[in-house]
Short mmCIF file of C-alpha atoms and ligand atoms in Angstrom, two decimals:
data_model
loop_
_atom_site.label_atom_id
_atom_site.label_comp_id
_atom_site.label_asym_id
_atom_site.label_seq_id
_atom_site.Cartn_x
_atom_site.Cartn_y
_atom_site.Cartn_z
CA UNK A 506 0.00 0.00 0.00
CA UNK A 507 0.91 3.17 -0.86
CA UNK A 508 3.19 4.98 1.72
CA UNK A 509 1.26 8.59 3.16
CA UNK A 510 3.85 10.51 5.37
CA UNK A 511 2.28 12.71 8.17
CA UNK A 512 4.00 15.59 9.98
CA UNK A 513 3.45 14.93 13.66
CA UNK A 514 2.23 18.25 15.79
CA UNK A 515 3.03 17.63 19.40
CA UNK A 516 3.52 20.26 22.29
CA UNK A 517 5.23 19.02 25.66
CA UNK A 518 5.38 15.44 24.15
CA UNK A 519 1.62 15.41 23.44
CA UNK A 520 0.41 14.59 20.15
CA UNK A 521 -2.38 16.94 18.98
CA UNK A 522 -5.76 16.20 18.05
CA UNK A 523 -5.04 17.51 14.44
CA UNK A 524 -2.51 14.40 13.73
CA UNK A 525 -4.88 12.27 15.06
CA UNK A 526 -7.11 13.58 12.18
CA UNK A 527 -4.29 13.72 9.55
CA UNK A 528 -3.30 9.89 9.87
CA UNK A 529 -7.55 8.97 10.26
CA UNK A 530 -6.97 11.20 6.53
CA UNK A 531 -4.27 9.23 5.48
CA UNK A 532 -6.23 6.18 6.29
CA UNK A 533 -8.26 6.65 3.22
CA UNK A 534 -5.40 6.89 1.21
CA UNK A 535 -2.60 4.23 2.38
CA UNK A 536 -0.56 3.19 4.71
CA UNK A 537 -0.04 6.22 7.32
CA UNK A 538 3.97 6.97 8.32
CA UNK A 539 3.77 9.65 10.95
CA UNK A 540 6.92 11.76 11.06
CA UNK A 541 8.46 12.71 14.81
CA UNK A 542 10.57 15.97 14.63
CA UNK A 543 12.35 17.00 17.97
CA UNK A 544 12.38 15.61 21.15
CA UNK A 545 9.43 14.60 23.47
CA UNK A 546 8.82 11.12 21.82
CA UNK A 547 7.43 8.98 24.55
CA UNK A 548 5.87 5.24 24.72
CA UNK A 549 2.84 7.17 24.88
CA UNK A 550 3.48 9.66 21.75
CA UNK A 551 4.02 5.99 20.11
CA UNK A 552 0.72 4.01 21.42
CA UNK A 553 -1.03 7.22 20.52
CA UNK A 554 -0.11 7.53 17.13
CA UNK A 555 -0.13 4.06 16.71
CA UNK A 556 -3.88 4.02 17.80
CA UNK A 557 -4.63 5.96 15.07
CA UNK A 558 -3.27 3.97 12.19
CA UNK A 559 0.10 5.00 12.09
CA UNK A 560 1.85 1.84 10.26
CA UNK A 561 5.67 3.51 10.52
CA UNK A 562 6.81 6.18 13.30
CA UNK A 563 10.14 7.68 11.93
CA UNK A 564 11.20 9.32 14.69
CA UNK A 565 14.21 12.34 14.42
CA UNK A 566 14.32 13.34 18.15
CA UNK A 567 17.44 15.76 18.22
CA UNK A 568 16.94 18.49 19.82
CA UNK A 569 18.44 20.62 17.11
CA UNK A 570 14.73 20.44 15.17
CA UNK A 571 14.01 22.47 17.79
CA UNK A 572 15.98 24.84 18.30
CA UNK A 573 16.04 26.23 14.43
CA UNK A 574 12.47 26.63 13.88
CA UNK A 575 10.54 25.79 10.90
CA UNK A 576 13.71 24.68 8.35
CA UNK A 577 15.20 21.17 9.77
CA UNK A 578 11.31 20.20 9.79
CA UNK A 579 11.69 20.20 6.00
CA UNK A 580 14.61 19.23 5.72
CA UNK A 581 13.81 15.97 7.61
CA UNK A 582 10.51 15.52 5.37
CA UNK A 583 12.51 16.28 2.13
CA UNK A 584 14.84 13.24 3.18
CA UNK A 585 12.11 10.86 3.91
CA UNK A 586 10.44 11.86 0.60
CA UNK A 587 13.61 11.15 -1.26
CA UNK A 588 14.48 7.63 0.62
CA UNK A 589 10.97 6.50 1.32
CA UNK A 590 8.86 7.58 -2.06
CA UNK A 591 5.88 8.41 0.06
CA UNK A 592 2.49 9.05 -2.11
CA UNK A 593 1.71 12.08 -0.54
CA UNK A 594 2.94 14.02 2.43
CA UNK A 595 0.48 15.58 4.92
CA UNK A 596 0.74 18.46 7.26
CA UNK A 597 -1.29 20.45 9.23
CA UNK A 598 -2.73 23.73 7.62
CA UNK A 599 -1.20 26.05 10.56
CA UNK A 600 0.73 29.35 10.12
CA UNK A 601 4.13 26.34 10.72
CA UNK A 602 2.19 23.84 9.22
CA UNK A 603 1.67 25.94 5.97
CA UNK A 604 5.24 27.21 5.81
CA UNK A 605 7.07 23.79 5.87
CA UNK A 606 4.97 22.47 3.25
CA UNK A 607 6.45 25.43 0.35
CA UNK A 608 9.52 24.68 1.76
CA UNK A 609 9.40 21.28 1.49
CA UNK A 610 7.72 21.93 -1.87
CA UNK A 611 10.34 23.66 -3.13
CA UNK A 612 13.16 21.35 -2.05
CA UNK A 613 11.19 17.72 -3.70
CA UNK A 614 10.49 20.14 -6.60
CA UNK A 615 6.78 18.96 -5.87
CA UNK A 616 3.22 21.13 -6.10
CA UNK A 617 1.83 22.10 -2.74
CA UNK A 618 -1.73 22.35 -1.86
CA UNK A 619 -2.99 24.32 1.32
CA UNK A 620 -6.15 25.30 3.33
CA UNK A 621 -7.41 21.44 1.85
CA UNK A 622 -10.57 20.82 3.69
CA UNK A 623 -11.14 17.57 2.16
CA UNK A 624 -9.29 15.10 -0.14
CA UNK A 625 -10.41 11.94 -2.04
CA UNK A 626 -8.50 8.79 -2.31
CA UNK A 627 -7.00 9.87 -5.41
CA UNK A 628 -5.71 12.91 -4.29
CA UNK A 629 -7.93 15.42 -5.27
CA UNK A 630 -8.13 18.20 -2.79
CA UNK A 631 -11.05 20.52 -2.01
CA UNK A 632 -9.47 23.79 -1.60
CA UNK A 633 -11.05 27.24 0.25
CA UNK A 634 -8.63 29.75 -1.95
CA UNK A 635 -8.83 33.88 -2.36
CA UNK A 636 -9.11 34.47 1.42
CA UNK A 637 -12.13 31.48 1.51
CA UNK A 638 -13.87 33.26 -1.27
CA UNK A 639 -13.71 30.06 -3.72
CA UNK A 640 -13.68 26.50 -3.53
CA UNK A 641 -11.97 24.32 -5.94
CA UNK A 642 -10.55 20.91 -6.63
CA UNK A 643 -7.16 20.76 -7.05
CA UNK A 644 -4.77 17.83 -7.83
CA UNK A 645 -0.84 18.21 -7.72
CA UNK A 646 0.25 17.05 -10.69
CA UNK A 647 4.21 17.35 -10.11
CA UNK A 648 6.45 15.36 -7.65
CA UNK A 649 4.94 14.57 -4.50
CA UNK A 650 2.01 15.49 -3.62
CA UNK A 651 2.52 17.92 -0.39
CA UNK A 652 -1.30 18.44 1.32
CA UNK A 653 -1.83 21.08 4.19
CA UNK A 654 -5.22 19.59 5.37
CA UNK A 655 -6.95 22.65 7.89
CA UNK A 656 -7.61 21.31 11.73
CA UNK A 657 -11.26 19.70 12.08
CA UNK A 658 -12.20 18.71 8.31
CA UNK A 659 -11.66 15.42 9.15
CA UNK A 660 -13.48 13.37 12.46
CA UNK A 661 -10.35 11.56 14.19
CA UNK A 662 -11.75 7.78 14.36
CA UNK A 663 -9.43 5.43 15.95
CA UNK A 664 -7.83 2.09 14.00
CA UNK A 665 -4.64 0.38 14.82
CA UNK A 666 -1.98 0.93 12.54
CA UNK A 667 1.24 -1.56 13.17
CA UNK A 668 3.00 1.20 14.90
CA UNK A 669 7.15 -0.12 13.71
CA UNK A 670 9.13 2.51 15.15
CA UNK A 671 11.91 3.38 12.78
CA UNK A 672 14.72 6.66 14.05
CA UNK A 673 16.01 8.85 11.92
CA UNK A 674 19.34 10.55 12.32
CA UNK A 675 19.16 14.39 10.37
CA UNK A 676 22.70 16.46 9.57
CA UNK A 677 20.88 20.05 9.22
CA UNK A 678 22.21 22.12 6.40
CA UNK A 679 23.99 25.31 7.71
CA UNK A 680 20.52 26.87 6.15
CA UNK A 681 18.47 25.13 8.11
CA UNK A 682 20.29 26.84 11.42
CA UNK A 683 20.02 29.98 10.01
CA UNK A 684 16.80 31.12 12.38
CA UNK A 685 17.61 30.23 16.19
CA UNK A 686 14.95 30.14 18.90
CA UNK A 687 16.29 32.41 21.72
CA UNK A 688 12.92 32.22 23.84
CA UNK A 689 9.63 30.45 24.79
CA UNK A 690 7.14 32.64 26.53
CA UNK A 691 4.45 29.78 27.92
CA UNK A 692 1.10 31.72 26.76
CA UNK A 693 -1.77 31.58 29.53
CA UNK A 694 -4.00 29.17 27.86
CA UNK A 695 -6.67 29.10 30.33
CA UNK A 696 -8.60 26.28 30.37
CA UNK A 697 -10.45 26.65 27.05
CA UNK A 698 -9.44 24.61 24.04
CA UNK A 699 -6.92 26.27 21.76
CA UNK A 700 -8.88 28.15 18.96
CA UNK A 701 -7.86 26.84 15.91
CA UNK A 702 -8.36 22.93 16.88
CA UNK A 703 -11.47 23.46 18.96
CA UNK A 704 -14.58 22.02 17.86
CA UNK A 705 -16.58 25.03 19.01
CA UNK A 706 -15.58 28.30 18.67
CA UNK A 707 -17.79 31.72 19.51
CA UNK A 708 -16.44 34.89 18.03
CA UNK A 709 -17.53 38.11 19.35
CA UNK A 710 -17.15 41.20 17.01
CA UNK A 711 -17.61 45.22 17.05
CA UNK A 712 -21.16 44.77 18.17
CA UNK A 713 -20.20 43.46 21.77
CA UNK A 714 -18.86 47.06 22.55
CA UNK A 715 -16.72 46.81 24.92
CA UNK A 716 -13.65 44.81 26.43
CA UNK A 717 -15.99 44.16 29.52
CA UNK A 718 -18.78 43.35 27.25
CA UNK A 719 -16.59 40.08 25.77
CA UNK A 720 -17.31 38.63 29.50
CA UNK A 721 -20.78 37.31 27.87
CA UNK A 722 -19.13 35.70 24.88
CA UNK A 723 -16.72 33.84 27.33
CA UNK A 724 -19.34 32.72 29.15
CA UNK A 725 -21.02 31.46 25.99
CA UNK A 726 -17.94 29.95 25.44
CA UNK A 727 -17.37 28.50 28.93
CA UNK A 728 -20.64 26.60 28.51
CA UNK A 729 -20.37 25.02 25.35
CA UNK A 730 -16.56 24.33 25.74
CA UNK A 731 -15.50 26.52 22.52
CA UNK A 732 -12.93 28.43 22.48
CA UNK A 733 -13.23 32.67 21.80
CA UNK A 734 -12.52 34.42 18.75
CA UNK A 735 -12.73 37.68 17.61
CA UNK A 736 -13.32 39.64 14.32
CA UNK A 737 -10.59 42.48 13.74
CA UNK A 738 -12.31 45.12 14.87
CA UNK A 739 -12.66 43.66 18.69
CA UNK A 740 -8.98 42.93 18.24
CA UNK A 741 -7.74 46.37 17.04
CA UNK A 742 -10.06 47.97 19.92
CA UNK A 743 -7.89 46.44 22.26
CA UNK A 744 -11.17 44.49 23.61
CA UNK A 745 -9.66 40.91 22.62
CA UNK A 746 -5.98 39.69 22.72
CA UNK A 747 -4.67 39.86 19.06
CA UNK A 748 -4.16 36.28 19.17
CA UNK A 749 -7.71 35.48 19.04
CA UNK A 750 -8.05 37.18 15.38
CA UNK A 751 -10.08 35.10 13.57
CA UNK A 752 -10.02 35.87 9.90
CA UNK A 753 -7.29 36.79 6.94
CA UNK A 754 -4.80 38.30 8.85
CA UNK A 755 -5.48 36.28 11.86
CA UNK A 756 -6.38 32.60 12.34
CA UNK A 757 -7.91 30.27 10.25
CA UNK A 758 -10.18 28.22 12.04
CA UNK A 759 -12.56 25.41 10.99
CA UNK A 760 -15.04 24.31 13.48
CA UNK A 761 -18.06 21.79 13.52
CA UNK A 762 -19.69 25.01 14.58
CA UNK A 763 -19.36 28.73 14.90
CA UNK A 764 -21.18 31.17 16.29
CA UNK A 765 -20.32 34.72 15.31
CA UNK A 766 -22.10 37.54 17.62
CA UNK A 767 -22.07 41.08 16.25
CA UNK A 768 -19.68 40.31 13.60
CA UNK A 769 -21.11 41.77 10.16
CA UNK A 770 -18.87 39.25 8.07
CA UNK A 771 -16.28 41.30 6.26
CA UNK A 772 -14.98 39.78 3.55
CA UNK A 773 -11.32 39.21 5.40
CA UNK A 774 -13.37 37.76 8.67
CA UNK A 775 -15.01 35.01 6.47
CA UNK A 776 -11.59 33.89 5.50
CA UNK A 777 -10.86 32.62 8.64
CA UNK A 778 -13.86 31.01 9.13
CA UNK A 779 -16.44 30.21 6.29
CA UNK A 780 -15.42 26.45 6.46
CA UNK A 781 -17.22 25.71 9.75
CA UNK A 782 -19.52 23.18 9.62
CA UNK A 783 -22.31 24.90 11.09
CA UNK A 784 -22.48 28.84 11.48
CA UNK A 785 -24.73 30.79 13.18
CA UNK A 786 -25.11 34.28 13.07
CA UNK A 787 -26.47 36.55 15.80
CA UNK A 788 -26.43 40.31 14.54
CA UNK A 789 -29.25 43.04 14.92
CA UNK A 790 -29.10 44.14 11.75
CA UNK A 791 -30.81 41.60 9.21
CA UNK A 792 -29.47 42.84 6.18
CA UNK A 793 -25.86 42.07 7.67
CA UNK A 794 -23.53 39.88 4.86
CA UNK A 795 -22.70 37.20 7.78
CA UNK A 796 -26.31 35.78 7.22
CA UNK A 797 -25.57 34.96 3.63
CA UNK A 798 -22.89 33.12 5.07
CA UNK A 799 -24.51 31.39 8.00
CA UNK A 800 -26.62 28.59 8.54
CA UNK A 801 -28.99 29.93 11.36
CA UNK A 802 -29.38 33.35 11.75
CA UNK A 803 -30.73 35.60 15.01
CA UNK A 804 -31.49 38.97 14.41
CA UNK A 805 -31.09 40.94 17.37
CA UNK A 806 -29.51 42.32 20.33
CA UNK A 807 -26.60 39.98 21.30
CA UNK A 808 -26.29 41.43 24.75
CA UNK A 809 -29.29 39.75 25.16
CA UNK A 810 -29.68 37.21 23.14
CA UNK A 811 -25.93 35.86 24.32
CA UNK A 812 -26.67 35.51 27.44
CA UNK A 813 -30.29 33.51 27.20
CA UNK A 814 -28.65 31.06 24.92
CA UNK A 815 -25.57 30.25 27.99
CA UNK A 816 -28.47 30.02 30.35
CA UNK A 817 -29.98 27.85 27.75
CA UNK A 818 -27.10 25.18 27.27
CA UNK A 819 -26.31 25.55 30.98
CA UNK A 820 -29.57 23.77 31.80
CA UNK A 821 -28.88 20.81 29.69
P1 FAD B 1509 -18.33 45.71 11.88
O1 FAD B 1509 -18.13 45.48 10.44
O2 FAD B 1509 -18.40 47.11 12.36
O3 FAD B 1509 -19.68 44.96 12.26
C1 FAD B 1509 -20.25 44.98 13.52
C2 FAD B 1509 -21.57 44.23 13.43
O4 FAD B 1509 -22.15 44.15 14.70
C3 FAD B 1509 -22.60 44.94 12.53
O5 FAD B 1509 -23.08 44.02 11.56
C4 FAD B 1509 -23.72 45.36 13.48
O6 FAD B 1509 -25.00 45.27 12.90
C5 FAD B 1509 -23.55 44.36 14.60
N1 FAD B 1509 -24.00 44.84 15.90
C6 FAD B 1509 -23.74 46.04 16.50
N2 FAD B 1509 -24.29 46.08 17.72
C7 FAD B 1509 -24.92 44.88 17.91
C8 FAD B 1509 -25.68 44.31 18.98
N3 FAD B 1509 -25.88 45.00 20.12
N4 FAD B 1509 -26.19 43.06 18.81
C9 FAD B 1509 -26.00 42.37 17.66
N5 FAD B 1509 -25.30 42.87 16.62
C10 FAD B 1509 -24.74 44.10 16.74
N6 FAD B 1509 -11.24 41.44 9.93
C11 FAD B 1509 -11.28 40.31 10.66
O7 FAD B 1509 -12.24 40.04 11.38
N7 FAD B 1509 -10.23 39.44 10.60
C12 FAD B 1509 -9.14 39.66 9.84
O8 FAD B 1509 -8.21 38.85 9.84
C13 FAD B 1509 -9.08 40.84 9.04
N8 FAD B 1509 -8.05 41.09 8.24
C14 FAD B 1509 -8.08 42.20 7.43
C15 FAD B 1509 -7.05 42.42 6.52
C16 FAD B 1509 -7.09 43.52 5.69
C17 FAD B 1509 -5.97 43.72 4.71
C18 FAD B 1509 -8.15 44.44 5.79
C19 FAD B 1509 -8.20 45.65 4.88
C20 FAD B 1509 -9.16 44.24 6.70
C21 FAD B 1509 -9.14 43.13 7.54
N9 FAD B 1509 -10.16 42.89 8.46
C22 FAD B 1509 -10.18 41.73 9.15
C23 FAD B 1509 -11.19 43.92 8.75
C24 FAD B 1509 -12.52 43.68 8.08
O9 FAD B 1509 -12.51 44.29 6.79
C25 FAD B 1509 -13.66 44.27 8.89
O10 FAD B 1509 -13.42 45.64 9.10
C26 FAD B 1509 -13.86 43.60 10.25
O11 FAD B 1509 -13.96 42.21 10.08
C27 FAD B 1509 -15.13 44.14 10.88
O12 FAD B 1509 -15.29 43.59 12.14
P2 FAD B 1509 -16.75 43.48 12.77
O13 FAD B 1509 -17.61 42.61 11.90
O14 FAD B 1509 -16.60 43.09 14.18
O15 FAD B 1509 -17.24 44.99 12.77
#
């Protein structure tokens, strides 16, 4: 069977849900190799990745991956490609994600799809392009096919995969050193899920008013277990951390559902976020472009409306 590399995303020796999703992916298509880069691999990474179908586990644990961010991770995928032949190569459609797929593109001299949201068993991507304002199918049609696949298009299902653990030993090129971390700044992550693999996400925009007023869409939050977003305008009034930018210049998120509240649904906000599953729009102003875009639509006042839905799903 057909050989489908995946790029392992792990933080503090934890796998992330994401890979779990990319090898159920590469399920469809082969046999599933995930790729380890950096240290942190555990028994546990192993049984975990294993668990979800991962036939091969090349593991490259040297703690030079990372120290010279993104580089050495293509470098190490650009070897595999060349000794293993893999069908396809797989990575996760994050900002990293997204920027060792062109370079690995460029070293395998292969064609590189991102932002896939779906792909078929021969290859053929669907693709959210112009800042999510097309869809298309795309094949690559050079090299290897290298496939940035966004967080939540695909349901992680569990299926044993042989799990042969196989290390890899990587030289990095003097180019590959040529960025050095100097820092890691831990980010208070509260205890919501991180917002571009959470299932739920609720996004609170211009219309909540205020930094105070973005207490309600937490609590919205809080209740349904999503994590918070924010459209640029929240962001840029200094009423939401930039982090939580959901949109072209922000994050890209894909959720099974997403609730925007008071977010009129700017072209560059939709980028970030027209792939959800399920939107739902809560705006008072009916003739807003979000509700072209959404899949239920409230019109009205979301300081009220916000909070009657939390008491809502509290009571379940
Ligand atoms: P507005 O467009 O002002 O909409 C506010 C909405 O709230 C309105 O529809 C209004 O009816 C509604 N409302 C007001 N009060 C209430 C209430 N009490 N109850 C219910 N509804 C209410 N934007 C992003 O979001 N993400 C990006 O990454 C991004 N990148 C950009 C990049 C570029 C190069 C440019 C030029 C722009 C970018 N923008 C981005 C900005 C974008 O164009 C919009 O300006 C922005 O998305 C608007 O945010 P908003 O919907 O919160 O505000």
């Amino acid at each position: 069977m057909a050989e489908i590399l995946v790029l392992v995303e792990h933080v503090d020796g934890e796998v992330k849900k994401v890979t779990l999703e990319l090898l159920t992916l590469a399920r469809t298509l082969g046999s599933p190799s995930a790729v380890w880069a950096g240290p942190g691999y555990s028994e546990a990474a192993k049984a975990r990745l294993a668990e979800y179908g991962a036939d091969k586990i090349y593991v490259a644990g040297s703690q030079d991956i990372a120290d010279h961010v993104v580089a050495p991770k293509a470098e190490l995928l650009a070897r595999l490609v060349s000794s293993a032949s893999p069908a396809a190569v797989l990575v996760a459609a994050t900002a990293e994600g997204k920027e060792v797929a062109g370079r690995l593109a460029i070293k395998t001299d292969s064609g590189v799809l991102t932002d896939a949201v779906g792909l078929s068993d021969a290859l053929v991507a669907e693709q959210s392009i112009f800042g999510g304002g097309v869809n298309v199918r795309s094949k690559v049609v050079k090299g290897t096919p290298i496939v940035a696949v966004r967080p939540n298009s695909t349901a992680p299902e569990a299926s044993a995969g042989a799990g042969a653990e196989e290390q890899v030993e990587v030289e990095l090129s003097d180019a590959a050193k040529a960025a050095r971390v100097v820092e890691r700044v831990a980010q208070d992550k509260g205890a919501r899920p991180e917002l571009t693999e959470a299932a739920i996400v609720v996004s609170g925009g211009r219309g909540v008013g205020s930094a105070e007023n973005f207490a309600i869409i937490e609590k919205l939050a809080d209740a349904l277990g999503a994590a918070v977003g924010a459209s640029r305008a929240a962001t840029d009034a200094g009423w939401y951390p930039h982090q939580f930018q959901v949109g072209q210049t922000g994050k890209t998120v894909s959720p099974q559902l997403y609730i925007a509240a008071g977010i009129s649904g700017a072209i560059q906000h939709r980028a970030g976020m027209q792939t959800a599953k399920t939107i739902v729009a809560i705006n008072k102003d009916p003739e807003a472009p979000i509700f072209e875009l959404a899949d239920y639509g409230i019109v009205g006042d979301l300081h009220q409306i916000v909070p009657q839905l939390t008491e809502e799903v509290q009571k379940r």
